[in-house]
Coordinates of C-alpha atoms in Angstrom, one line a residue:
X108 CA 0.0 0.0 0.0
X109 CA 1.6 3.6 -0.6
X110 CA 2.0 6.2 2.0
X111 CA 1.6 9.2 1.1
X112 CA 3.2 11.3 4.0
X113 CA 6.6 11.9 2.7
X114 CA 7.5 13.3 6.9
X115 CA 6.8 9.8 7.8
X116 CA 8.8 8.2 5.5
X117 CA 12.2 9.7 7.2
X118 CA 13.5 8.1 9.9
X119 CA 14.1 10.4 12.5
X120 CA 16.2 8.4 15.0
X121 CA 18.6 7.4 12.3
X122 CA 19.1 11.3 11.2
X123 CA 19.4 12.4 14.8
X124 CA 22.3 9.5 15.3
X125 CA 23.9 11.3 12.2
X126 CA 23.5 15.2 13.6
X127 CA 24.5 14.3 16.6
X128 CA 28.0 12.7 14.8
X129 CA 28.7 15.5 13.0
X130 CA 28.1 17.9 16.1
X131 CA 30.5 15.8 18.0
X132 CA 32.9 16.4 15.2
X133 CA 32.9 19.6 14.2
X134 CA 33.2 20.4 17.9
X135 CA 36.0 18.0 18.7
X136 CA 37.7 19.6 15.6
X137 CA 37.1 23.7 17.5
X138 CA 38.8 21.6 20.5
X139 CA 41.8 20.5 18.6
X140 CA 42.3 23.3 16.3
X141 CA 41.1 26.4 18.1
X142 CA 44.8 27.5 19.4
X143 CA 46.4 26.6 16.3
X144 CA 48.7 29.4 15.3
X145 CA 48.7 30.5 10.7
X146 CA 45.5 32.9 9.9
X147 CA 43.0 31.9 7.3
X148 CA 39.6 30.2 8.0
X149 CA 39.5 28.3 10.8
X150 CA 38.9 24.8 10.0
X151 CA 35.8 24.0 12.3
X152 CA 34.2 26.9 9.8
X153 CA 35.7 24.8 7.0
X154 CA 34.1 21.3 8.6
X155 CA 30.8 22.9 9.1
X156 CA 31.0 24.1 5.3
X157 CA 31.8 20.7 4.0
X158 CA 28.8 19.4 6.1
X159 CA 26.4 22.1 4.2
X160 CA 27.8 20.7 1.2
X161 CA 27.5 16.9 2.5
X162 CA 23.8 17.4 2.6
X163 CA 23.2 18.4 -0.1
X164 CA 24.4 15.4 -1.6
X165 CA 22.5 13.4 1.4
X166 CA 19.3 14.7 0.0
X167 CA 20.6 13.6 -3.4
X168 CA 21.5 10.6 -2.6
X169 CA 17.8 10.1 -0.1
X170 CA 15.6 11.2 -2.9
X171 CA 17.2 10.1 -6.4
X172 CA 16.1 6.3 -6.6
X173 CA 18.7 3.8 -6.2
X174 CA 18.0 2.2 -9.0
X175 CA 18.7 5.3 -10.9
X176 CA 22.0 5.6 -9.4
X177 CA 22.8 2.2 -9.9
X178 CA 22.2 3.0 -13.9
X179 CA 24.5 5.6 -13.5
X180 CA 27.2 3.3 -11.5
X181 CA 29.2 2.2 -14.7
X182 CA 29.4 5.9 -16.1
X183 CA 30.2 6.9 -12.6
X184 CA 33.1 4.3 -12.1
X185 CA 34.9 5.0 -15.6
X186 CA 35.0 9.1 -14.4
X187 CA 36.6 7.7 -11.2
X188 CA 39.3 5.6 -12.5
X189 CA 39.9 8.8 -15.1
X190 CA 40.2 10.9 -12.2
X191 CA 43.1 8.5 -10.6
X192 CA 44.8 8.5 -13.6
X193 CA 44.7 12.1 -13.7
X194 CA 46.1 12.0 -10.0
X195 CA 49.3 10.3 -11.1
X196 CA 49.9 13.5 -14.0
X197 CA 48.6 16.4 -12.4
X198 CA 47.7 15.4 -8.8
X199 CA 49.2 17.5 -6.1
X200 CA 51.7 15.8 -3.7
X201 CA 51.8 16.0 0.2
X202 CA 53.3 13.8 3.0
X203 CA 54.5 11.7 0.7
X204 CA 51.7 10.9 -1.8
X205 CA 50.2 12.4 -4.8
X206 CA 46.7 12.0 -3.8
X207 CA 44.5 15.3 -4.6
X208 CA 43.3 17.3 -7.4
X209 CA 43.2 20.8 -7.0
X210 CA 40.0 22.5 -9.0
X211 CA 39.4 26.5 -8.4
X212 CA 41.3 26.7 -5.1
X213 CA 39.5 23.5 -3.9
X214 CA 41.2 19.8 -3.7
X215 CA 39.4 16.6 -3.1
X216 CA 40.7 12.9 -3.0
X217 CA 39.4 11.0 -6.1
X218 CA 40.1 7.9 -4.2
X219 CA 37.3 8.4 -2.1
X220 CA 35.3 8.8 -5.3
X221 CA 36.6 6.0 -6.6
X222 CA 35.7 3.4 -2.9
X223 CA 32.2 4.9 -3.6
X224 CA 32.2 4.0 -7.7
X225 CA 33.8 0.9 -7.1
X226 CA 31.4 -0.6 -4.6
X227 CA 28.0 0.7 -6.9
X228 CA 29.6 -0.8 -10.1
X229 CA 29.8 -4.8 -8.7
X230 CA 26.8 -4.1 -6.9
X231 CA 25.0 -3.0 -10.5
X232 CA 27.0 -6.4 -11.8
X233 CA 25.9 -8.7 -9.5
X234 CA 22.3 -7.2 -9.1
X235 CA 21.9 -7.7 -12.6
X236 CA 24.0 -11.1 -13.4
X237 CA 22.0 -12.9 -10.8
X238 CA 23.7 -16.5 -9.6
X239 CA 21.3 -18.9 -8.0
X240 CA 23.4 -21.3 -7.0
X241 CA 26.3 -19.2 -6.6
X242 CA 28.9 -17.9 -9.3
X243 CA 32.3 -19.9 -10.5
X244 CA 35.5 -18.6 -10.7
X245 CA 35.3 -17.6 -14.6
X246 CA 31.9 -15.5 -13.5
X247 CA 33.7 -13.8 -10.6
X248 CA 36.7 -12.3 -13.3
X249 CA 35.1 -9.1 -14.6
X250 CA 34.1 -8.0 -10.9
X251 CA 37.9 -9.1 -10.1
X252 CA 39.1 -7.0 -12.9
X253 CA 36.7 -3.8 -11.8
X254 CA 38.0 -4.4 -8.0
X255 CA 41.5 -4.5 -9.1
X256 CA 41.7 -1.6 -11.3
X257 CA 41.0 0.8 -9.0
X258 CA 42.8 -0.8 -6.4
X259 CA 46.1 -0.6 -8.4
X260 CA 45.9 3.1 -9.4
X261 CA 45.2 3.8 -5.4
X262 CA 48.4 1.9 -4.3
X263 CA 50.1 3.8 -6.8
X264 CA 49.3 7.3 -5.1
X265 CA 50.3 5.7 -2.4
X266 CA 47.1 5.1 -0.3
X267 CA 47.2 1.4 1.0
X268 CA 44.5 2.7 3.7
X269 CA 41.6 3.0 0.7
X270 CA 43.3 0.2 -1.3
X271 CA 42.6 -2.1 1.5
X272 CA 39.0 -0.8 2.4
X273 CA 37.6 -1.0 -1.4
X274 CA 39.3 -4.6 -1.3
X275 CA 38.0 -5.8 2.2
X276 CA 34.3 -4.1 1.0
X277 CA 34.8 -5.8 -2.6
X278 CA 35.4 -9.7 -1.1
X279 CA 32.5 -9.0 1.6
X280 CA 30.2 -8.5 -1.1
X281 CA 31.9 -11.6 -3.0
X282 CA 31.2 -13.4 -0.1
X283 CA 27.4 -12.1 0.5
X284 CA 26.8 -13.4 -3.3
X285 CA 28.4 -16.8 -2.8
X286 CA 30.9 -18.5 -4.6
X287 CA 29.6 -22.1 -5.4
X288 CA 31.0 -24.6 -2.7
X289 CA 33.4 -26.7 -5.2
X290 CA 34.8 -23.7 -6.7
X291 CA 35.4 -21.8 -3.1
X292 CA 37.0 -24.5 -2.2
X293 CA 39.7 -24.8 -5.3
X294 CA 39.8 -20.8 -4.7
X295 CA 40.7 -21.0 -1.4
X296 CA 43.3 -23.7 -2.6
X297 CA 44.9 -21.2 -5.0
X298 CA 44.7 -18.5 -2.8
X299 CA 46.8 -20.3 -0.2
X300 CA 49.2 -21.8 -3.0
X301 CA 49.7 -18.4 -4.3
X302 CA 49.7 -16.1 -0.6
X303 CA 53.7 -16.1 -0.8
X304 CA 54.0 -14.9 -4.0
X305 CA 51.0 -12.4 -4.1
X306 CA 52.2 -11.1 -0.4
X307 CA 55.7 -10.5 -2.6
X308 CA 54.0 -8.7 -4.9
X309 CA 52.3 -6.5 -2.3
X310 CA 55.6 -6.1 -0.3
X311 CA 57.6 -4.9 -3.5
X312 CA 54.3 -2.3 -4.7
X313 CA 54.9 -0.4 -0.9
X314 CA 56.5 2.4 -0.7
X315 CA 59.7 2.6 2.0
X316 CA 57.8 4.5 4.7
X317 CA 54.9 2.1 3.8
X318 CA 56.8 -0.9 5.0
X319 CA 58.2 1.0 7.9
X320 CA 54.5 1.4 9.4
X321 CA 53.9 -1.9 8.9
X322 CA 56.9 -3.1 10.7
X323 CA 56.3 -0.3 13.3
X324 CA 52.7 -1.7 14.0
X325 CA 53.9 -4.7 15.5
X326 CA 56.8 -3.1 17.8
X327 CA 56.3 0.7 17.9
X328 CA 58.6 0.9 21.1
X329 CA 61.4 0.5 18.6
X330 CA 61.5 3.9 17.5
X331 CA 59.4 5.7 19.5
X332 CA 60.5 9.0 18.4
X333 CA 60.1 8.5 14.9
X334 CA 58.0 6.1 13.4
X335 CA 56.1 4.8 16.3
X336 CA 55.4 8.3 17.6
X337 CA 52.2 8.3 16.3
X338 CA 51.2 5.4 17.7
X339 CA 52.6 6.1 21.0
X340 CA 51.2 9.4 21.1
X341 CA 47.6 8.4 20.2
X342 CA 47.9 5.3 23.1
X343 CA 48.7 8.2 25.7
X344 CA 46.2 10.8 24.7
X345 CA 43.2 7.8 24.8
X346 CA 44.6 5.9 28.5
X347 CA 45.1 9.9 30.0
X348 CA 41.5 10.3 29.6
X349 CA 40.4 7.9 32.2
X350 CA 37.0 7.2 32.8
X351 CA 35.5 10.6 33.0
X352 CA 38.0 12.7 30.4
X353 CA 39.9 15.8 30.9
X354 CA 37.0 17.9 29.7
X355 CA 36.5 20.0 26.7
X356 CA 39.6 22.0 25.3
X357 CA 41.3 20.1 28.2
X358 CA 43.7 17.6 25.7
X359 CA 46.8 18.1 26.5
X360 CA 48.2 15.7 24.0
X361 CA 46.5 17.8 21.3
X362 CA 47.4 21.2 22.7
X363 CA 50.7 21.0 23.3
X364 CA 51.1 19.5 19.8
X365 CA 52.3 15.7 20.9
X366 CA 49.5 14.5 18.8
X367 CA 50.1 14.6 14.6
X368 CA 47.0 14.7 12.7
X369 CA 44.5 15.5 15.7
X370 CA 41.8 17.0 13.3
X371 CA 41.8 14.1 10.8
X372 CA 43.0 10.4 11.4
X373 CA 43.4 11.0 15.1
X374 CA 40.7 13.0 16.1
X375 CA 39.5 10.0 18.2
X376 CA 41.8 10.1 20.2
X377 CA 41.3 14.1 20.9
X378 CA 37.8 12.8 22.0
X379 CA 38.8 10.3 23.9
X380 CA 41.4 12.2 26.2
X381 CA 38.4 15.1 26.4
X382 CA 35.4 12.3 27.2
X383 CA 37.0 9.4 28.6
X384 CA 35.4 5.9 28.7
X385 CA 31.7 7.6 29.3
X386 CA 31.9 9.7 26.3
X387 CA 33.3 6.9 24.0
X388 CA 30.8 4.5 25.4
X389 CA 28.4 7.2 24.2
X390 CA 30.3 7.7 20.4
X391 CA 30.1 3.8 19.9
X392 CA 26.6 3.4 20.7
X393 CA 26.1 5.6 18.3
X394 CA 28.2 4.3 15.7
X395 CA 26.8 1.1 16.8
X396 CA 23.1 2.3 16.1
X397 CA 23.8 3.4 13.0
X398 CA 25.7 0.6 11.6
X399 CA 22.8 -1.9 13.0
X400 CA 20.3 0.4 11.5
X401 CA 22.1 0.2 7.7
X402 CA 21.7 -3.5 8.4
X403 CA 18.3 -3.4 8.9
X404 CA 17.7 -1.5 6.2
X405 CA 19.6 -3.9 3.5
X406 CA 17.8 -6.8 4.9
X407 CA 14.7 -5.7 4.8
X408 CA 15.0 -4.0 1.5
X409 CA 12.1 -4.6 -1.1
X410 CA 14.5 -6.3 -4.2
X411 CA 18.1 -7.7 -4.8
X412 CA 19.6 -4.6 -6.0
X413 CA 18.4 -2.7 -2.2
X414 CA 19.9 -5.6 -0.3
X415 CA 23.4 -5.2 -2.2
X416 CA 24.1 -1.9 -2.6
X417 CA 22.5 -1.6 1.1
X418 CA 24.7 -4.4 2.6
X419 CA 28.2 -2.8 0.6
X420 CA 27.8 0.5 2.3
X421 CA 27.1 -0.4 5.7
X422 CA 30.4 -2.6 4.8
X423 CA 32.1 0.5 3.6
X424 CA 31.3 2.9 6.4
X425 CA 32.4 -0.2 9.4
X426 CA 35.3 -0.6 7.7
X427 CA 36.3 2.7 7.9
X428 CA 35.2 3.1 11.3
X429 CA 36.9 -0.3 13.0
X430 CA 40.6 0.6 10.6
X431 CA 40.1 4.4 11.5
X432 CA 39.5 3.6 15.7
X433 CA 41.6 0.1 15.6
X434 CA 44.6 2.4 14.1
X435 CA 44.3 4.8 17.2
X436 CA 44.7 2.0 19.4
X437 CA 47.5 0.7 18.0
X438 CA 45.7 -2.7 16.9
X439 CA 45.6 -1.8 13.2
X440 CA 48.5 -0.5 11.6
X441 CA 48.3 3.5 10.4
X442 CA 46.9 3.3 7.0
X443 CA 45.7 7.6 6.9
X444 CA 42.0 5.9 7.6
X445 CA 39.8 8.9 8.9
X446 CA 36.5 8.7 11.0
X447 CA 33.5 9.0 9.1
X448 CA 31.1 11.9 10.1
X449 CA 33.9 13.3 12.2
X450 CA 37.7 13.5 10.6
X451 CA 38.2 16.5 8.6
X452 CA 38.1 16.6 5.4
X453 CA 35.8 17.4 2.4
X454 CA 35.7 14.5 0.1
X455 CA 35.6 11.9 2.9
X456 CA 32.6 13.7 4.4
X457 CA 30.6 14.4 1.5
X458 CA 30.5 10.7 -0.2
X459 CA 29.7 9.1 3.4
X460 CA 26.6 11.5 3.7
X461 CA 25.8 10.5 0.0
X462 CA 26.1 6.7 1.0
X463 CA 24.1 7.4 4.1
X464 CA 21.4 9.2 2.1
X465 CA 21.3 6.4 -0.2
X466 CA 20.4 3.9 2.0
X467 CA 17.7 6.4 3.6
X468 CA 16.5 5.9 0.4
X469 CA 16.1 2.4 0.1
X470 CA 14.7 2.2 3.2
X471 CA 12.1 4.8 1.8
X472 CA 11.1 2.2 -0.8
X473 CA 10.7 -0.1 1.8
X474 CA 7.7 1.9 3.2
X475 CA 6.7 3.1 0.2
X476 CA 5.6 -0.4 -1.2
X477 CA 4.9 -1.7 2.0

């Protein structure tokens, strides 16, 4: 039966969960940033500008049907992969990677167009090459080939952080679509056979710093002024808050500047030394709710194509959460992984409100037709 309230087709408590991220956010980023010395605009204005922006794609991506953008997903993925070449010619460099375009006094990270692209375009494929019984190898090779594409360009910038989300995202959603039991087997047989010589080939594409992380991840005492600082640093700021925090504009491992990156991949831990255990208790319940609420809302959506591209971006934005909170904890190696809805940063922000928006929208459907 169709509703015809448009109001009571949004779900509130989902939006809320969202504001209330973003709030959290753009504050903790005034907290981390606001005795920063250099002039310009301050980058909480910047945050809350990007959000503006964000929404606008939100709504977009709430009240376009998915099944229009999923049309749109192969056009979509080909200006993404251009846009990665064109990061290799003209792409500006910084801390050691040549990751961002720079368009009328604006950059933005095509790679974070190109984890979006990636995950609509084998969600399109297998929407619309169903496999009843599951797919075979030979079936699973053009999705392989779209997966891989992207994923070699992005090493090349380097960014192994996106690289491994689009892959982890990409084999979830192989996984969710099954692979038939005789050939998972014999692919899990090649995959073992072939683990030393593909974890070569992996080892030899890093960069030198790359490696260094790596090896820092598993014994960061060893050079705890240089490479495991980071780590370090981002260990002390989240114990020193205890289980009540230091308060608001109280982080002293931001503030005194012990803490690199405080606005983008460690802004958790900024939060953490200013909330302690209550207000991260509080953060992952709501990250929590979220996530479980995405769920729901694949699950239950009214076709094939809902339940994919539903189920990919829920995997997309925990990914990036558990890498993003697992790296300042020291758990996870540092892959340059920010916090979605709360890291700085324009590009990040404004595809994860587009994701979010789609799946608003497929839940839409769901009570549309229910």
């Amino acid at each position: 039966m169709l509703k015809k309230n448009p109001l009571a087709l949004i779900d509130w408590k989902a939006l809320a969960i969202i504001a209330v991220i973003l709030f959290i956010g753009v504050l903790t980023i005034f907290s981390a940033t606001y005795n920063s010395s250099g002039g310009g605009i301050p980058l909480y204005y910047k945050q809350a500008g990007w959000i503006a922006i964000g929404m606008v794609f939100f709504f977009a991506g709430a009240t376009i049907d998915y099944q229009t953008i999923a049309k749109y997903a192969y056009p979509l993925y080909a200006v993404s992969l251009l846009l990665l070449v064109l990061v290799m010619v003209i792409g500006r460099s910084g801390f050691g990677a040549q990751r961002w375009l720079s368009v009328g006094g604006f950059s933005f990270q095509p790679s974070e167009l190109a984890k979006l692209a990636t995950v609509l375009a084998i969600t399109r494929y297998f929407s619309d090459y169903p496999a009843r019984y599951g797919y075979t190898v030979k079936e699973l090779f053009i999705p392989g080939v779209v997966i891989a594409i992207p994923v070699l360009l992005v090493l090349k910038q380097p960014d192994l952080g996106t690289a491994l989300v689009i892959t982890f995202v990409s084999l979830g959603l192989i996984y969710l679509v099954r692979i038939r039991s005789k050939f998972f087997g014999l692919s899990m047989l090649i995959g073992i056979m072939t683990f030393p010589f593909l974890w070569q080939l992996f080892w030899e594409s890093l960069k030198g710093y790359q490696k260094i992380r790596l090896m820092t991840f598993v014994n960061p005492m060893a050079d705890p002024r240089g490479t495991g600082y980071h780590i370090i640093q981002s260990k002390i700021a989240v114990g020193s808050g205890g289980f009540m925090g230091k308060g608001l504009f109280e982080s002293t491992q931001s503030h005194l500047n012990f803490l690199p990156a405080r606005h983008t991949d460690f802004i958790f831990s900024v939060f953490s030394e200013e909330w302690g255990f209550i207000g991260l208790a509080v953060l992952m319940l709501l990250y929590l709710g979220l996530i479980t609420w995405g769920l729901d809302t694949a699950i239950k959506s009214r076709d094939r194509l809902g339940m994919l591209m539903g189920s990919s971006l829920v995997c997309l934005f925990t990914c990036y959460c558990l890498i993003n909170i697992g790296m300042t904890l020291g758990i996870v190696p540092v892959v340059g992984i920010p916090l979605p809805l709360m890291s700085y940063g324009g590009t990040s922000l404004i595809t994860t409100l587009f994701s979010l928006g789609i799946l608003f929208n497929i839940k839409k459907k769901r009570y549309l037709f229910s």
